[in-house]
């Protein structure tokens, strides 16, 4: 039966992120004709921890927050994955993000497995002191699970270098050591890598350049829309702007703006820093946030959360290239619609892998206590991303599949090969 080009709003789709991650894995496992036992091993996380985190609030009350850490695979190296603070965090979301980290590390061939952590909270409603207490309590709870050779956390949605510093300090204090390699995305002064803040966005940009070549798109004449204006979204928008792309629409969690002349992104970054929002940026008009994804632009960059492009709106995506800066922004149902409509989707496990790549560089620098300059980090990142794009493109061509399935086949094969080589113990 042909896939629909757009779907009625009532079209049923399972939006559970872990179910989605499992379906994506199953498609690759099927094409690889993976042994059923190995398939079972790789389909589920190796372990996870759920915890209650009691915190003294500034007004003297006590609140208990829910936290998680999930380790999906350590077959190719220590687990690696971010920490997310968001009110909608669930265990299944964290399991999905941990699995995506395994496939992402394998896709760009860095020697890490995958993990993820999160706390159900809205950090925008906590004071800096409450946030620090919550972070340190969480770090203490997961201290038995993490370690430079076990599991290395990093920033994700609503966590940053400051949060990583607190985790590094709490871990180091409880161990009586100085352990910079316990987290990545730290400030440079504590052993962070130069170029880490812009790493994920630089990787996205590298993939957009490669995709533009394939589509014979001149970036100097191209237009773009970016959903999410945090670490990854704002830097990607800035890189697009500096490349000569007109960024016509941008959104954050509260508002969305549009300008047919193109938005001056470096000034918008200043505006967001000053006001906390992209709203009311001079020379732009407010638009409905959902419409950012449906703009008639050449390049669409979702850089916020999962399940933004679904069966309900995929048929209205007008972009020619969709670069997944966020993890899991597109559902499998939407993937089918986009593919049929000729949209070139650059899958998350490839497109945003610049973050884990420079995290790997940071970990290497910390372990060696020898630090690289920014140019050296950037050159190495370009090399890794360029090779990963070629590997994914070639795999997709060999198997005659889209880039997402190509990326999964490449990644799952690498993890399965390592798992089989290690053997199932005992
Ligand atoms: P961030 O906290 O820095 O920014 C998130 C942004 O999304 C904020 O601007 C927020 O306002 C916006 N947002 C939240 N909900 C939104 C919504 N419904 N509509 C529009 N905007 C919304 O987080 P980040 O680190 O930039 O992460 C963004 C995405 O990129 C996530 O999917 C994350 O997993 C992924 N990612 C992050 C990294 C990294 O190194 N930080 C690396 C790879 C992938």
Tab-separated table of C-alpha atoms and ligand atoms in Angstrom:
chain	number	residue	atom	x	y	z
A	1	UNK	CA	0.000	0.000	0.000
A	2	UNK	CA	1.476	3.439	-0.859
A	3	UNK	CA	2.444	5.619	2.111
A	4	UNK	CA	0.231	8.675	2.617
A	5	UNK	CA	1.814	12.046	1.745
A	6	UNK	CA	-0.014	13.608	4.656
A	7	UNK	CA	-2.140	12.019	7.307
A	8	UNK	CA	-5.309	12.931	9.121
A	9	UNK	CA	-4.732	14.401	12.574
A	10	UNK	CA	-6.285	11.283	14.138
A	11	UNK	CA	-3.718	8.932	12.522
A	12	UNK	CA	-2.546	6.620	15.282
A	13	UNK	CA	1.132	6.522	16.035
A	14	UNK	CA	2.979	5.115	19.036
A	15	UNK	CA	4.977	8.085	20.351
A	16	UNK	CA	6.739	6.187	23.144
A	17	UNK	CA	10.407	7.077	22.437
A	18	UNK	CA	11.751	3.669	23.494
A	19	UNK	CA	9.266	1.882	21.211
A	20	UNK	CA	10.424	4.175	18.400
A	21	UNK	CA	14.122	3.491	19.152
A	22	UNK	CA	13.368	-0.256	19.196
A	23	UNK	CA	11.569	-0.086	15.828
A	24	UNK	CA	14.516	1.765	14.286
A	25	UNK	CA	16.865	-0.902	15.665
A	26	UNK	CA	14.618	-3.755	14.447
A	27	UNK	CA	14.650	-2.445	10.857
A	28	UNK	CA	18.476	-2.521	10.822
A	29	UNK	CA	18.659	-5.875	12.660
A	30	UNK	CA	16.320	-7.378	10.060
A	31	UNK	CA	18.395	-6.090	7.133
A	32	UNK	CA	21.570	-7.418	8.798
A	33	UNK	CA	19.866	-10.751	9.498
A	34	UNK	CA	21.191	-10.404	13.043
A	35	UNK	CA	21.314	-13.513	15.249
A	36	UNK	CA	18.124	-13.535	17.432
A	37	UNK	CA	20.145	-13.804	20.681
A	38	UNK	CA	22.393	-10.840	19.841
A	39	UNK	CA	19.269	-8.952	18.781
A	40	UNK	CA	17.759	-9.516	22.241
A	41	UNK	CA	21.009	-8.345	23.902
A	42	UNK	CA	21.196	-5.110	21.880
A	43	UNK	CA	17.500	-4.288	22.013
A	44	UNK	CA	17.446	-3.567	25.750
A	45	UNK	CA	19.590	-1.470	28.121
A	46	UNK	CA	22.155	-3.392	30.204
A	47	UNK	CA	21.078	-1.650	33.413
A	48	UNK	CA	19.228	1.322	34.840
A	49	UNK	CA	18.703	3.098	38.117
A	50	UNK	CA	15.593	5.009	39.207
A	51	UNK	CA	15.958	7.220	42.253
A	52	UNK	CA	14.115	9.628	44.540
A	53	UNK	CA	16.027	12.813	45.236
A	54	UNK	CA	14.886	14.732	48.346
A	55	UNK	CA	15.965	18.378	48.217
A	56	UNK	CA	15.726	21.207	50.750
A	57	UNK	CA	14.124	24.114	48.913
A	58	UNK	CA	15.014	27.756	49.608
A	59	UNK	CA	11.712	28.328	51.485
A	60	UNK	CA	12.547	25.523	53.948
A	61	UNK	CA	10.201	22.949	52.412
A	62	UNK	CA	11.358	19.534	51.160
A	63	UNK	CA	10.613	18.323	47.623
A	64	UNK	CA	11.350	14.911	46.179
A	65	UNK	CA	12.395	14.695	42.526
A	66	UNK	CA	12.527	11.591	40.328
A	67	UNK	CA	15.847	10.791	38.604
A	68	UNK	CA	17.196	8.129	36.224
A	69	UNK	CA	20.437	6.822	34.746
A	70	UNK	CA	20.270	4.229	31.979
A	71	UNK	CA	23.235	2.371	30.457
A	72	UNK	CA	22.334	0.809	27.137
A	73	UNK	CA	25.597	-0.768	25.953
A	74	UNK	CA	29.281	-0.819	26.856
A	75	UNK	CA	30.326	-3.273	24.136
A	76	UNK	CA	32.556	-0.757	22.327
A	77	UNK	CA	33.773	1.270	25.312
A	78	UNK	CA	32.567	3.132	28.406
A	79	UNK	CA	28.941	4.256	28.292
A	80	UNK	CA	28.527	7.873	27.208
A	81	UNK	CA	25.455	10.050	27.415
A	82	UNK	CA	23.905	13.293	28.506
A	83	UNK	CA	21.887	14.401	31.503
A	84	UNK	CA	18.532	16.051	30.813
A	85	UNK	CA	16.551	18.220	33.237
A	86	UNK	CA	13.006	18.613	31.942
A	87	UNK	CA	9.477	18.298	33.367
A	88	UNK	CA	8.495	15.714	30.727
A	89	UNK	CA	11.428	13.312	31.333
A	90	UNK	CA	10.294	9.643	31.598
A	91	UNK	CA	12.218	6.397	32.052
A	92	UNK	CA	11.282	5.297	28.515
A	93	UNK	CA	12.545	8.583	27.083
A	94	UNK	CA	15.871	8.115	28.885
A	95	UNK	CA	16.076	4.475	27.695
A	96	UNK	CA	15.545	5.660	24.121
A	97	UNK	CA	18.153	8.405	24.417
A	98	UNK	CA	20.627	5.866	25.881
A	99	UNK	CA	20.081	3.486	22.946
A	100	UNK	CA	20.441	6.346	20.448
A	101	UNK	CA	23.774	7.205	22.123
A	102	UNK	CA	25.024	3.640	21.521
A	103	UNK	CA	24.142	3.828	17.819
A	104	UNK	CA	25.479	7.385	17.507
A	105	UNK	CA	28.895	6.562	19.018
A	106	UNK	CA	29.140	3.531	16.718
A	107	UNK	CA	27.944	5.510	13.689
A	108	UNK	CA	30.861	7.962	13.988
A	109	UNK	CA	33.150	5.172	15.235
A	110	UNK	CA	34.179	6.632	18.602
A	111	UNK	CA	34.996	3.990	21.258
A	112	UNK	CA	31.994	4.544	23.524
A	113	UNK	CA	28.775	2.762	24.341
A	114	UNK	CA	25.572	4.614	25.138
A	115	UNK	CA	23.836	5.898	28.253
A	116	UNK	CA	21.586	8.747	29.373
A	117	UNK	CA	20.319	10.315	32.571
A	118	UNK	CA	17.628	12.717	33.564
A	119	UNK	CA	15.685	14.366	36.346
A	120	UNK	CA	11.983	15.207	36.138
A	121	UNK	CA	12.162	18.909	37.000
A	122	UNK	CA	11.844	22.363	35.505
A	123	UNK	CA	15.238	23.980	36.176
A	124	UNK	CA	13.827	27.360	35.080
A	125	UNK	CA	11.713	27.289	38.247
A	126	UNK	CA	14.595	26.410	40.610
A	127	UNK	CA	17.065	28.838	42.169
A	128	UNK	CA	20.781	28.326	41.413
A	129	UNK	CA	21.259	26.934	44.936
A	130	UNK	CA	18.346	24.472	44.590
A	131	UNK	CA	19.707	23.379	41.215
A	132	UNK	CA	23.141	22.794	42.723
A	133	UNK	CA	21.712	20.737	45.614
A	134	UNK	CA	19.623	18.656	43.204
A	135	UNK	CA	22.597	18.085	40.896
A	136	UNK	CA	24.959	17.101	43.709
A	137	UNK	CA	22.404	14.716	45.220
A	138	UNK	CA	21.872	13.141	41.799
A	139	UNK	CA	25.643	12.895	41.214
A	140	UNK	CA	26.031	11.173	44.591
A	141	UNK	CA	23.247	8.679	43.754
A	142	UNK	CA	24.746	7.735	40.371
A	143	UNK	CA	28.373	7.792	41.622
A	144	UNK	CA	28.406	3.990	41.942
A	145	UNK	CA	27.378	3.631	38.300
A	146	UNK	CA	29.520	6.239	36.562
A	147	UNK	CA	33.292	6.592	36.180
A	148	UNK	CA	35.823	7.565	33.501
A	149	UNK	CA	36.048	3.915	32.424
A	150	UNK	CA	32.389	3.081	33.096
A	151	UNK	CA	29.990	5.832	32.127
A	152	UNK	CA	30.747	9.470	31.324
A	153	UNK	CA	27.867	12.019	31.540
A	154	UNK	CA	27.580	15.200	29.434
A	155	UNK	CA	25.144	18.134	29.069
A	156	UNK	CA	21.774	17.783	27.332
A	157	UNK	CA	18.519	19.765	27.444
A	158	UNK	CA	18.581	22.372	30.268
A	159	UNK	CA	21.952	21.231	31.645
A	160	UNK	CA	25.239	22.966	30.911
A	161	UNK	CA	28.921	23.367	31.837
A	162	UNK	CA	27.964	24.620	35.328
A	163	UNK	CA	25.966	21.436	36.028
A	164	UNK	CA	28.889	19.327	34.737
A	165	UNK	CA	31.260	21.181	37.115
A	166	UNK	CA	29.066	20.272	40.107
A	167	UNK	CA	28.941	16.621	39.015
A	168	UNK	CA	32.704	16.511	38.500
A	169	UNK	CA	33.283	18.123	41.904
A	170	UNK	CA	30.836	15.857	43.786
A	171	UNK	CA	32.306	12.717	42.199
A	172	UNK	CA	35.876	13.873	42.879
A	173	UNK	CA	35.071	14.809	46.516
A	174	UNK	CA	33.438	11.451	47.272
A	175	UNK	CA	36.397	9.574	45.724
A	176	UNK	CA	39.101	11.794	47.199
A	177	UNK	CA	40.545	12.250	43.711
A	178	UNK	CA	40.522	14.864	40.981
A	179	UNK	CA	38.576	13.211	38.163
A	180	UNK	CA	38.054	15.563	35.226
A	181	UNK	CA	37.386	12.608	32.858
A	182	UNK	CA	34.192	11.760	34.792
A	183	UNK	CA	32.143	14.228	32.684
A	184	UNK	CA	32.490	16.062	29.395
A	185	UNK	CA	31.153	19.496	28.520
A	186	UNK	CA	32.952	21.017	31.539
A	187	UNK	CA	34.396	24.524	31.526
A	188	UNK	CA	37.874	24.639	29.932
A	189	UNK	CA	39.295	25.719	33.286
A	190	UNK	CA	38.329	22.301	34.790
A	191	UNK	CA	39.639	20.242	31.876
A	192	UNK	CA	36.882	20.847	29.340
A	193	UNK	CA	37.725	20.723	25.653
A	194	UNK	CA	38.000	23.787	23.513
A	195	UNK	CA	35.307	23.630	20.835
A	196	UNK	CA	32.894	21.456	22.896
A	197	UNK	CA	30.096	24.065	23.085
A	198	UNK	CA	29.888	24.394	19.305
A	199	UNK	CA	30.663	20.708	18.624
A	200	UNK	CA	27.167	19.309	17.981
A	201	UNK	CA	26.270	22.306	15.780
A	202	UNK	CA	29.551	22.038	13.841
A	203	UNK	CA	28.739	18.391	13.164
A	204	UNK	CA	25.223	19.329	11.985
A	205	UNK	CA	26.722	21.956	9.680
A	206	UNK	CA	29.223	19.468	8.282
A	207	UNK	CA	26.323	17.137	7.349
A	208	UNK	CA	24.271	20.009	5.868
A	209	UNK	CA	27.214	20.963	3.635
A	210	UNK	CA	27.562	17.358	2.438
A	211	UNK	CA	23.791	17.074	1.849
A	212	UNK	CA	23.715	20.399	-0.027
A	213	UNK	CA	26.356	19.020	-2.402
A	214	UNK	CA	24.238	15.912	-3.011
A	215	UNK	CA	21.151	18.054	-3.648
A	216	UNK	CA	23.194	20.605	-5.669
A	217	UNK	CA	21.966	23.323	-3.325
A	218	UNK	CA	23.907	26.600	-3.185
A	219	UNK	CA	23.972	27.472	0.521
A	220	UNK	CA	24.486	31.185	-0.281
A	221	UNK	CA	21.020	31.217	-1.829
A	222	UNK	CA	19.389	28.813	0.611
A	223	UNK	CA	16.862	29.494	3.385
A	224	UNK	CA	16.377	27.734	6.723
A	225	UNK	CA	14.129	27.415	9.786
A	226	UNK	CA	15.397	26.302	13.206
A	227	UNK	CA	13.223	24.888	16.011
A	228	UNK	CA	14.857	25.301	19.455
A	229	UNK	CA	17.345	28.039	20.263
A	230	UNK	CA	19.524	26.485	22.966
A	231	UNK	CA	23.061	25.160	22.748
A	232	UNK	CA	22.652	23.170	19.544
A	233	UNK	CA	19.919	25.241	17.829
A	234	UNK	CA	21.401	28.713	18.359
A	235	UNK	CA	24.914	27.690	17.291
A	236	UNK	CA	23.606	25.805	14.227
A	237	UNK	CA	21.514	28.855	13.272
A	238	UNK	CA	24.600	31.044	13.688
A	239	UNK	CA	26.743	28.735	11.537
A	240	UNK	CA	24.033	28.702	8.837
A	241	UNK	CA	23.830	32.517	9.006
A	242	UNK	CA	27.631	32.828	8.711
A	243	UNK	CA	27.570	30.444	5.728
A	244	UNK	CA	25.215	32.851	3.926
A	245	UNK	CA	21.981	30.923	4.532
A	246	UNK	CA	18.948	33.144	5.249
A	247	UNK	CA	17.375	31.904	8.488
A	248	UNK	CA	13.705	32.901	8.105
A	249	UNK	CA	12.164	31.391	11.262
A	250	UNK	CA	13.331	30.434	14.733
A	251	UNK	CA	11.540	29.197	17.859
A	252	UNK	CA	12.212	28.420	21.507
A	253	UNK	CA	9.972	26.810	24.139
A	254	UNK	CA	7.836	29.944	24.512
A	255	UNK	CA	7.707	31.699	21.133
A	256	UNK	CA	8.495	31.693	17.436
A	257	UNK	CA	9.550	34.502	15.120
A	258	UNK	CA	9.729	35.023	11.355
A	259	UNK	CA	11.306	37.452	8.915
A	260	UNK	CA	11.180	37.084	5.133
A	261	UNK	CA	14.399	39.169	4.975
A	262	UNK	CA	16.260	36.674	7.160
A	263	UNK	CA	17.095	37.002	10.866
A	264	UNK	CA	20.435	38.418	12.075
A	265	UNK	CA	21.319	35.403	14.236
A	266	UNK	CA	24.296	36.842	16.116
A	267	UNK	CA	22.112	39.763	17.293
A	268	UNK	CA	19.306	37.317	18.133
A	269	UNK	CA	21.724	35.354	20.354
A	270	UNK	CA	22.453	38.602	22.271
A	271	UNK	CA	18.713	39.348	22.472
A	272	UNK	CA	17.949	35.845	23.835
A	273	UNK	CA	20.773	36.205	26.389
A	274	UNK	CA	19.369	39.548	27.570
A	275	UNK	CA	15.622	38.773	27.528
A	276	UNK	CA	15.550	34.977	27.958
A	277	UNK	CA	13.457	34.550	24.800
A	278	UNK	CA	13.537	34.972	21.010
A	279	UNK	CA	10.207	36.864	21.207
A	280	UNK	CA	10.003	40.519	20.161
A	281	UNK	CA	13.295	40.479	18.271
A	282	UNK	CA	13.300	43.697	16.200
A	283	UNK	CA	12.457	43.223	12.504
A	284	UNK	CA	10.606	39.928	13.054
A	285	UNK	CA	6.933	38.998	13.433
A	286	UNK	CA	5.583	36.387	15.854
A	287	UNK	CA	4.289	33.145	14.308
A	288	UNK	CA	2.606	30.027	15.642
A	289	UNK	CA	5.494	27.813	16.981
A	290	UNK	CA	4.228	24.708	15.127
A	291	UNK	CA	4.520	26.594	11.824
A	292	UNK	CA	8.319	26.824	12.109
A	293	UNK	CA	8.433	23.203	10.938
A	294	UNK	CA	6.187	23.919	7.959
A	295	UNK	CA	7.975	26.929	6.468
A	296	UNK	CA	8.765	26.965	2.723
A	297	UNK	CA	12.530	26.803	3.332
A	298	UNK	CA	15.366	24.701	1.910
A	299	UNK	CA	16.725	23.466	5.238
A	300	UNK	CA	14.786	22.574	8.381
A	301	UNK	CA	16.658	22.045	11.655
A	302	UNK	CA	14.663	20.604	14.581
A	303	UNK	CA	16.901	21.279	17.620
A	304	UNK	CA	14.528	20.858	20.587
A	305	UNK	CA	12.852	17.605	21.676
A	306	UNK	CA	11.521	14.258	20.350
A	307	UNK	CA	8.369	13.652	18.296
A	308	UNK	CA	8.115	17.059	16.663
A	309	UNK	CA	7.605	15.754	13.111
A	310	UNK	CA	4.902	13.096	13.205
A	311	UNK	CA	2.268	11.614	10.912
A	312	UNK	CA	0.143	14.637	11.807
A	313	UNK	CA	2.435	17.270	10.229
A	314	UNK	CA	5.073	15.445	8.102
A	315	UNK	CA	3.068	16.006	4.911
A	316	UNK	CA	3.306	19.758	5.470
A	317	UNK	CA	7.119	19.858	5.759
A	318	UNK	CA	8.317	21.839	2.738
A	319	UNK	CA	12.086	21.723	3.340
A	320	UNK	CA	14.363	19.781	0.963
A	321	UNK	CA	16.877	18.872	3.692
A	322	UNK	CA	15.870	18.030	7.277
A	323	UNK	CA	18.898	18.030	9.588
A	324	UNK	CA	18.096	16.356	12.907
A	325	UNK	CA	20.069	18.393	15.433
A	326	UNK	CA	17.734	17.109	18.171
A	327	UNK	CA	17.524	13.457	19.180
A	328	UNK	CA	14.433	11.650	17.927
A	329	UNK	CA	12.577	14.626	16.388
A	330	UNK	CA	11.020	12.501	13.611
A	331	UNK	CA	8.749	9.488	14.142
A	332	UNK	CA	9.030	6.369	11.938
A	333	UNK	CA	5.613	7.197	10.428
A	334	UNK	CA	6.803	10.694	9.522
A	335	UNK	CA	10.005	9.222	8.075
A	336	UNK	CA	7.950	7.317	5.518
A	337	UNK	CA	6.036	10.445	4.489
A	338	UNK	CA	9.210	12.555	4.215
A	339	UNK	CA	10.998	9.891	2.164
A	340	UNK	CA	8.065	9.635	-0.247
A	341	UNK	CA	7.981	13.436	-0.556
A	342	UNK	CA	11.689	13.567	-1.439
A	343	UNK	CA	12.896	15.240	1.767
A	344	UNK	CA	16.513	14.271	2.506
A	345	UNK	CA	16.566	13.449	6.228
A	346	UNK	CA	19.968	13.638	7.944
A	347	UNK	CA	19.358	11.263	10.877
A	348	UNK	CA	20.124	12.304	14.454
A	349	UNK	CA	22.617	9.494	15.120
A	350	UNK	CA	24.751	10.991	12.340
A	351	UNK	CA	23.780	14.676	12.190
A	352	UNK	CA	24.224	15.612	15.866
A	353	UNK	CA	27.140	13.237	16.565
A	354	UNK	CA	29.613	16.143	16.664
A	355	UNK	CA	28.700	16.446	20.373
A	356	UNK	CA	29.771	12.925	21.311
A	357	UNK	CA	32.805	13.188	19.033
A	358	UNK	CA	34.223	16.219	20.845
A	359	UNK	CA	33.168	14.643	24.159
A	360	UNK	CA	35.430	11.758	23.159
A	361	UNK	CA	38.220	14.277	22.432
A	362	UNK	CA	37.627	15.875	25.846
A	363	UNK	CA	37.834	12.493	27.602
A	364	UNK	CA	41.083	11.660	25.750
A	365	UNK	CA	42.587	15.051	26.676
A	366	UNK	CA	41.584	14.607	30.350
A	367	UNK	CA	43.071	11.110	30.558
A	368	UNK	CA	46.332	12.345	29.017
A	369	UNK	CA	46.286	15.720	30.857
A	370	UNK	CA	47.343	17.209	27.545
A	371	UNK	CA	45.101	19.779	25.918
A	372	UNK	CA	44.568	20.687	22.271
A	373	UNK	CA	43.911	24.074	20.691
A	374	UNK	CA	40.530	24.848	19.130
A	375	UNK	CA	41.748	24.517	15.544
A	376	UNK	CA	43.048	21.035	16.241
A	377	UNK	CA	39.686	19.997	17.784
A	378	UNK	CA	37.814	21.466	14.809
A	379	UNK	CA	40.025	19.735	12.216
A	380	UNK	CA	39.673	16.352	13.924
A	381	UNK	CA	35.900	16.824	14.214
A	382	UNK	CA	35.594	17.602	10.485
A	383	UNK	CA	37.583	14.475	9.690
A	384	UNK	CA	35.387	12.213	11.864
A	385	UNK	CA	32.104	13.716	10.609
A	386	UNK	CA	33.213	13.667	6.963
A	387	UNK	CA	34.122	9.991	7.170
A	388	UNK	CA	30.910	9.132	9.061
A	389	UNK	CA	28.778	10.868	6.420
A	390	UNK	CA	30.562	8.920	3.654
A	391	UNK	CA	30.172	5.620	5.561
A	392	UNK	CA	26.441	6.210	6.099
A	393	UNK	CA	25.873	7.327	2.514
A	394	UNK	CA	27.703	4.281	1.138
A	395	UNK	CA	25.858	1.862	3.460
A	396	UNK	CA	22.502	3.381	2.482
A	397	UNK	CA	23.401	2.961	-1.207
A	398	UNK	CA	24.531	-0.666	-0.754
A	399	UNK	CA	21.335	-1.645	1.067
A	400	UNK	CA	19.137	0.672	-1.037
A	401	UNK	CA	17.632	2.350	2.040
A	402	UNK	CA	17.291	5.918	3.338
A	403	UNK	CA	20.091	7.560	5.349
A	404	UNK	CA	18.485	6.743	8.722
A	405	UNK	CA	18.350	3.030	8.005
A	406	UNK	CA	21.832	3.239	6.456
A	407	UNK	CA	23.159	4.853	9.651
A	408	UNK	CA	21.469	2.204	11.819
A	409	UNK	CA	22.782	-0.691	9.692
A	410	UNK	CA	26.315	0.721	9.976
A	411	UNK	CA	26.040	1.309	13.736
A	412	UNK	CA	24.203	-1.877	14.713
A	413	UNK	CA	26.672	-3.968	12.701
A	414	UNK	CA	29.625	-2.364	14.533
A	415	UNK	CA	28.081	-2.916	17.983
A	416	UNK	CA	26.967	-6.464	17.124
A	417	UNK	CA	30.472	-7.307	15.861
A	418	UNK	CA	32.023	-6.029	19.116
A	419	UNK	CA	29.425	-7.878	21.220
A	420	UNK	CA	30.105	-11.152	19.399
A	421	UNK	CA	33.896	-10.658	19.612
A	422	UNK	CA	33.694	-10.152	23.389
A	423	UNK	CA	31.379	-13.134	23.780
A	424	UNK	CA	28.506	-13.613	26.211
A	425	UNK	CA	29.988	-14.096	29.683
A	426	UNK	CA	30.032	-16.470	31.579
B	1	LIG	P1	19.240	23.340	25.413
B	1	LIG	O1	18.626	23.153	26.742
B	1	LIG	O2	20.498	24.106	25.308
B	1	LIG	O3	18.186	23.974	24.395
B	1	LIG	C1	16.897	23.440	24.188
B	1	LIG	C2	16.134	24.497	23.394
B	1	LIG	O4	14.893	23.942	22.963
B	1	LIG	C3	15.810	25.746	24.208
B	1	LIG	O5	15.994	26.883	23.382
B	1	LIG	C4	14.312	25.582	24.507
B	1	LIG	O6	13.678	26.816	24.670
B	1	LIG	C5	13.868	24.880	23.243
B	1	LIG	N1	12.614	24.160	23.351
B	1	LIG	C6	12.189	23.327	24.319
B	1	LIG	N2	10.962	22.858	23.997
B	1	LIG	C7	10.640	23.398	22.799
B	1	LIG	C8	9.540	23.297	21.929
B	1	LIG	N3	8.491	22.526	22.228
B	1	LIG	N4	9.543	24.027	20.766
B	1	LIG	C9	10.602	24.801	20.451
B	1	LIG	N5	11.685	24.921	21.217
B	1	LIG	C10	11.698	24.232	22.383
B	1	LIG	O7	19.420	21.852	24.818
B	1	LIG	P2	20.425	21.386	23.693
B	1	LIG	O8	21.621	20.842	24.353
B	1	LIG	O9	20.538	22.419	22.643
B	1	LIG	O10	19.624	20.117	23.134
B	1	LIG	C11	18.642	20.236	22.099
B	1	LIG	C12	18.523	18.907	21.393
B	1	LIG	O11	19.802	18.531	20.873
B	1	LIG	C13	18.100	17.737	22.282
B	1	LIG	O12	17.332	16.835	21.522
B	1	LIG	C14	19.414	17.082	22.668
B	1	LIG	O13	19.252	15.742	23.052
B	1	LIG	C15	20.149	17.232	21.353
B	1	LIG	N6	21.614	17.145	21.430
B	1	LIG	C16	22.336	17.914	22.302
B	1	LIG	C17	23.728	17.794	22.317
B	1	LIG	C18	24.578	18.620	23.240
B	1	LIG	O14	25.806	18.447	23.196
B	1	LIG	N7	24.038	19.509	24.039
B	1	LIG	C19	24.377	16.930	21.435
B	1	LIG	C20	23.615	16.191	20.549
B	1	LIG	C21	22.232	16.314	20.552
